[in-house]
Amino acid sequence: MTDAQPNELNVADVLALLAHGELDVQGMLPWSSNYTLLTTVRNNGLQGLAVYKPRRGERPLWDFPRGTLCQREVAAYLLNAALGWDLVPPTVLRDGPYGIGSVQLFIDADQEAHLFTMQKEGGFEATIERLAAFDVLANNADRKSGHCLKGHDGRLWAIDHGICFHAEPKLRTVLWDYAGKPLRPDILADLRSLRANLGGATADMFASLLDPDELRALRRRLDRLIDSGKHPDPGPGRNIPWPPV
């Protein structure tokens, strides 16, 4: 099997491949701010492609603790999984050829497509509205159009979540289309389910990736979304990333 996709195996098998497979770096992916490496991953007769972002290759940022971007990538996948939304490709934190880093399933995607083209094409509206709520929860500081892929499986996949989950408001996104509008009932139901289950093992997994202030801020954002029942309006300051694509 090559270029494994989540619909070809169950998610548990994909996560096991990513977590325990042998990584063989093929090269660097272009246009990345940090070291982003394409790797093959092999385990028990399975083989696929993955994106490996080692901690040591992270560019220091003034407003995020050093060496934590890879953990935020994994926390975004964990949040996505806890909501049951399947927006973020399976992602794990593990050791690799260049040390600890995030390892995410590579999505074989249409290189000409991104969020704006998918909005124009149509058929992705329900997923995009869910993504808008996800980014509010994750406090995504960098939702560019190009951080959404159109997989050859026909699905929208959201990637590049290294600068999420800050304790202070940092939301910068091109997805303000839903600002002030009521949350769709199914989205609100999923948020309520998350709040009811954000304890125990799930809380422990988040706590291993985020600091206590960031985890408390995540809970506050969740409460605000549920209590208001609507997508938030943009706050003061810069709220759109640059470049937008």
Short mmCIF file of N, CA, C and O in Angstrom, two decimals, residues 3-61:
data_model
loop_
_atom_site.label_atom_id
_atom_site.label_comp_id
_atom_site.label_asym_id
_atom_site.label_seq_id
_atom_site.Cartn_x
_atom_site.Cartn_y
_atom_site.Cartn_z
N ASP A 3 0.83 5.76 -0.30
CA ASP A 3 0.00 6.95 -0.14
C ASP A 3 -1.30 6.59 0.59
O ASP A 3 -2.40 6.89 0.15
N ALA A 4 -1.16 5.91 1.74
CA ALA A 4 -2.34 5.45 2.47
C ALA A 4 -3.26 6.60 2.82
O ALA A 4 -2.83 7.66 3.22
N GLN A 5 -4.55 6.40 2.63
CA GLN A 5 -5.55 7.40 2.97
C GLN A 5 -6.45 6.83 4.06
O GLN A 5 -6.63 5.63 4.17
N PRO A 6 -7.07 7.72 4.89
CA PRO A 6 -7.84 7.24 6.02
C PRO A 6 -9.01 6.35 5.63
O PRO A 6 -9.45 5.53 6.40
N ASN A 7 -9.58 6.50 4.40
CA ASN A 7 -10.71 5.68 4.04
C ASN A 7 -10.29 4.31 3.54
O ASN A 7 -11.12 3.47 3.23
N GLU A 8 -8.98 4.03 3.43
CA GLU A 8 -8.51 2.73 3.00
C GLU A 8 -8.25 1.82 4.20
O GLU A 8 -8.26 0.60 4.08
N LEU A 9 -7.99 2.39 5.35
CA LEU A 9 -7.78 1.67 6.59
C LEU A 9 -8.61 2.35 7.65
O LEU A 9 -9.00 3.50 7.51
N ASN A 10 -8.88 1.64 8.75
CA ASN A 10 -9.53 2.36 9.83
C ASN A 10 -8.52 3.28 10.49
O ASN A 10 -7.30 3.11 10.35
N VAL A 11 -9.02 4.26 11.21
CA VAL A 11 -8.15 5.30 11.77
C VAL A 11 -7.14 4.71 12.74
O VAL A 11 -5.98 5.14 12.79
N ALA A 12 -7.54 3.71 13.51
CA ALA A 12 -6.61 3.09 14.47
C ALA A 12 -5.41 2.49 13.75
O ALA A 12 -4.26 2.60 14.23
N ASP A 13 -5.63 1.86 12.59
CA ASP A 13 -4.52 1.30 11.82
C ASP A 13 -3.60 2.40 11.29
O ASP A 13 -2.38 2.24 11.28
N VAL A 14 -4.20 3.50 10.83
CA VAL A 14 -3.39 4.61 10.33
C VAL A 14 -2.55 5.20 11.46
O VAL A 14 -1.35 5.46 11.29
N LEU A 15 -3.16 5.41 12.62
CA LEU A 15 -2.42 5.96 13.76
C LEU A 15 -1.29 5.02 14.19
O LEU A 15 -0.19 5.47 14.54
N ALA A 16 -1.54 3.70 14.16
CA ALA A 16 -0.50 2.74 14.52
C ALA A 16 0.65 2.79 13.52
O ALA A 16 1.83 2.73 13.90
N LEU A 17 0.32 2.92 12.23
CA LEU A 17 1.35 3.05 11.21
C LEU A 17 2.20 4.28 11.45
O LEU A 17 3.44 4.23 11.40
N LEU A 18 1.55 5.41 11.73
CA LEU A 18 2.28 6.66 11.95
C LEU A 18 3.12 6.61 13.22
O LEU A 18 4.23 7.14 13.27
N ALA A 19 2.59 5.99 14.27
CA ALA A 19 3.26 5.99 15.57
C ALA A 19 4.42 5.00 15.65
O ALA A 19 5.42 5.26 16.33
N HIS A 20 4.30 3.89 14.94
CA HIS A 20 5.27 2.81 15.13
C HIS A 20 6.06 2.46 13.87
O HIS A 20 7.02 1.70 13.95
N GLY A 21 5.67 3.02 12.75
CA GLY A 21 6.35 2.69 11.51
C GLY A 21 7.75 3.28 11.42
O GLY A 21 8.09 4.25 12.09
N GLU A 22 8.55 2.68 10.57
CA GLU A 22 9.91 3.18 10.30
C GLU A 22 9.82 4.36 9.34
O GLU A 22 9.22 4.25 8.27
N LEU A 23 10.41 5.48 9.74
CA LEU A 23 10.37 6.69 8.92
C LEU A 23 11.62 6.77 8.05
O LEU A 23 12.74 6.61 8.53
N ASP A 24 11.41 7.06 6.78
CA ASP A 24 12.51 7.24 5.84
C ASP A 24 12.28 8.57 5.12
O ASP A 24 11.40 8.69 4.27
N VAL A 25 13.08 9.58 5.47
CA VAL A 25 12.88 10.93 4.93
C VAL A 25 13.22 10.96 3.45
O VAL A 25 14.30 10.54 3.03
N GLN A 26 12.27 11.50 2.66
CA GLN A 26 12.45 11.60 1.22
C GLN A 26 12.94 12.98 0.80
O GLN A 26 13.59 13.13 -0.24
N GLY A 27 12.61 14.01 1.59
CA GLY A 27 13.04 15.36 1.25
C GLY A 27 12.15 16.39 1.93
O GLY A 27 11.18 16.04 2.62
N MET A 28 12.49 17.65 1.72
CA MET A 28 11.73 18.75 2.32
C MET A 28 10.59 19.15 1.40
O MET A 28 10.73 19.18 0.18
N LEU A 29 9.46 19.49 2.03
CA LEU A 29 8.34 20.04 1.27
C LEU A 29 8.54 21.54 1.12
O LEU A 29 8.97 22.22 2.07
N PRO A 30 8.24 22.12 -0.04
CA PRO A 30 8.48 23.55 -0.27
C PRO A 30 7.46 24.43 0.44
O PRO A 30 6.41 23.97 0.88
N TRP A 31 7.81 25.72 0.52
CA TRP A 31 6.91 26.78 0.98
C TRP A 31 6.54 26.68 2.46
O TRP A 31 5.52 27.19 2.88
N SER A 32 7.37 26.04 3.25
CA SER A 32 7.06 25.90 4.68
C SER A 32 7.95 26.82 5.51
O SER A 32 9.13 26.99 5.21
N SER A 33 7.38 27.40 6.57
CA SER A 33 8.14 28.27 7.45
C SER A 33 9.11 27.47 8.31
O SER A 33 10.17 27.95 8.70
N ASN A 34 8.72 26.23 8.64
CA ASN A 34 9.54 25.36 9.47
C ASN A 34 9.95 24.13 8.68
O ASN A 34 9.43 23.89 7.58
N TYR A 35 10.87 23.34 9.22
CA TYR A 35 11.29 22.13 8.52
C TYR A 35 10.09 21.19 8.43
O TYR A 35 9.53 20.76 9.44
N THR A 36 9.70 20.87 7.21
CA THR A 36 8.56 20.01 6.93
C THR A 36 9.03 18.95 5.95
O THR A 36 9.35 19.26 4.80
N LEU A 37 9.08 17.71 6.41
CA LEU A 37 9.75 16.65 5.67
C LEU A 37 8.75 15.59 5.21
O LEU A 37 7.92 15.11 5.99
N LEU A 38 8.83 15.24 3.93
CA LEU A 38 8.04 14.14 3.40
C LEU A 38 8.78 12.85 3.70
O LEU A 38 9.97 12.72 3.41
N THR A 39 8.08 11.89 4.29
CA THR A 39 8.70 10.63 4.64
C THR A 39 7.84 9.46 4.17
O THR A 39 6.62 9.58 4.06
N THR A 40 8.49 8.34 3.91
CA THR A 40 7.74 7.10 3.82
C THR A 40 7.67 6.52 5.23
O THR A 40 8.56 6.76 6.07
N VAL A 41 6.61 5.78 5.49
CA VAL A 41 6.46 5.14 6.80
C VAL A 41 6.01 3.71 6.54
O VAL A 41 5.09 3.45 5.77
N ARG A 42 6.72 2.74 7.17
CA ARG A 42 6.46 1.32 6.94
C ARG A 42 6.30 0.60 8.27
O ARG A 42 7.08 0.83 9.19
N ASN A 43 5.31 -0.29 8.32
CA ASN A 43 5.10 -1.07 9.53
C ASN A 43 4.21 -2.27 9.22
O ASN A 43 3.12 -2.12 8.67
N ASN A 44 4.70 -3.47 9.56
CA ASN A 44 3.91 -4.69 9.41
C ASN A 44 3.30 -4.85 8.02
O ASN A 44 2.12 -5.19 7.87
N GLY A 45 4.11 -4.60 7.01
CA GLY A 45 3.66 -4.79 5.64
C GLY A 45 2.87 -3.64 5.05
O GLY A 45 2.50 -3.68 3.88
N LEU A 46 2.61 -2.62 5.86
CA LEU A 46 1.91 -1.44 5.36
C LEU A 46 2.92 -0.35 5.05
O LEU A 46 3.93 -0.21 5.74
N GLN A 47 2.63 0.45 4.05
CA GLN A 47 3.50 1.57 3.70
C GLN A 47 2.66 2.74 3.25
O GLN A 47 1.65 2.58 2.56
N GLY A 48 3.05 3.93 3.66
CA GLY A 48 2.38 5.13 3.23
C GLY A 48 3.32 6.31 3.25
O GLY A 48 4.53 6.16 3.46
N LEU A 49 2.78 7.48 3.02
CA LEU A 49 3.55 8.72 3.08
C LEU A 49 3.06 9.55 4.25
O LEU A 49 1.87 9.54 4.58
N ALA A 50 3.97 10.26 4.87
CA ALA A 50 3.63 11.09 6.02
C ALA A 50 4.42 12.39 5.96
O ALA A 50 5.44 12.50 5.26
N VAL A 51 3.93 13.38 6.71
CA VAL A 51 4.61 14.67 6.84
C VAL A 51 5.16 14.75 8.26
O VAL A 51 4.41 14.69 9.24
N TYR A 52 6.46 14.87 8.35
CA TYR A 52 7.19 14.87 9.63
C TYR A 52 7.70 16.28 9.89
O TYR A 52 8.42 16.84 9.07
N LYS A 53 7.29 16.85 11.03
CA LYS A 53 7.73 18.19 11.42
C LYS A 53 8.50 18.09 12.74
O LYS A 53 7.90 18.11 13.82
N PRO A 54 9.82 17.97 12.67
CA PRO A 54 10.60 17.81 13.89
C PRO A 54 10.64 19.10 14.71
O PRO A 54 10.71 20.20 14.17
N ARG A 55 10.62 18.92 16.02
CA ARG A 55 10.68 20.07 16.94
C ARG A 55 11.91 20.92 16.69
O ARG A 55 11.85 22.15 16.73
N ARG A 56 13.03 20.27 16.42
CA ARG A 56 14.28 21.03 16.26
C ARG A 56 14.28 21.90 15.00
O ARG A 56 15.12 22.79 14.85
N GLY A 57 13.33 21.67 14.08
CA GLY A 57 13.24 22.48 12.88
C GLY A 57 12.24 23.61 12.97
O GLY A 57 11.97 24.29 11.97
N GLU A 58 11.68 23.84 14.17
CA GLU A 58 10.69 24.91 14.34
C GLU A 58 11.36 26.27 14.46
O GLU A 58 12.32 26.45 15.23
N ARG A 59 10.86 27.22 13.71
CA ARG A 59 11.35 28.59 13.78
C ARG A 59 10.81 29.25 15.05
O ARG A 59 9.60 29.25 15.29
N PRO A 60 11.67 29.83 15.89
CA PRO A 60 11.18 30.46 17.13
C PRO A 60 10.20 31.60 16.84
O PRO A 60 10.39 32.37 15.89
N LEU A 61 9.14 31.68 17.63
CA LEU A 61 8.14 32.74 17.52
C LEU A 61 8.09 33.49 18.84
O LEU A 61 8.21 32.90 19.91
#
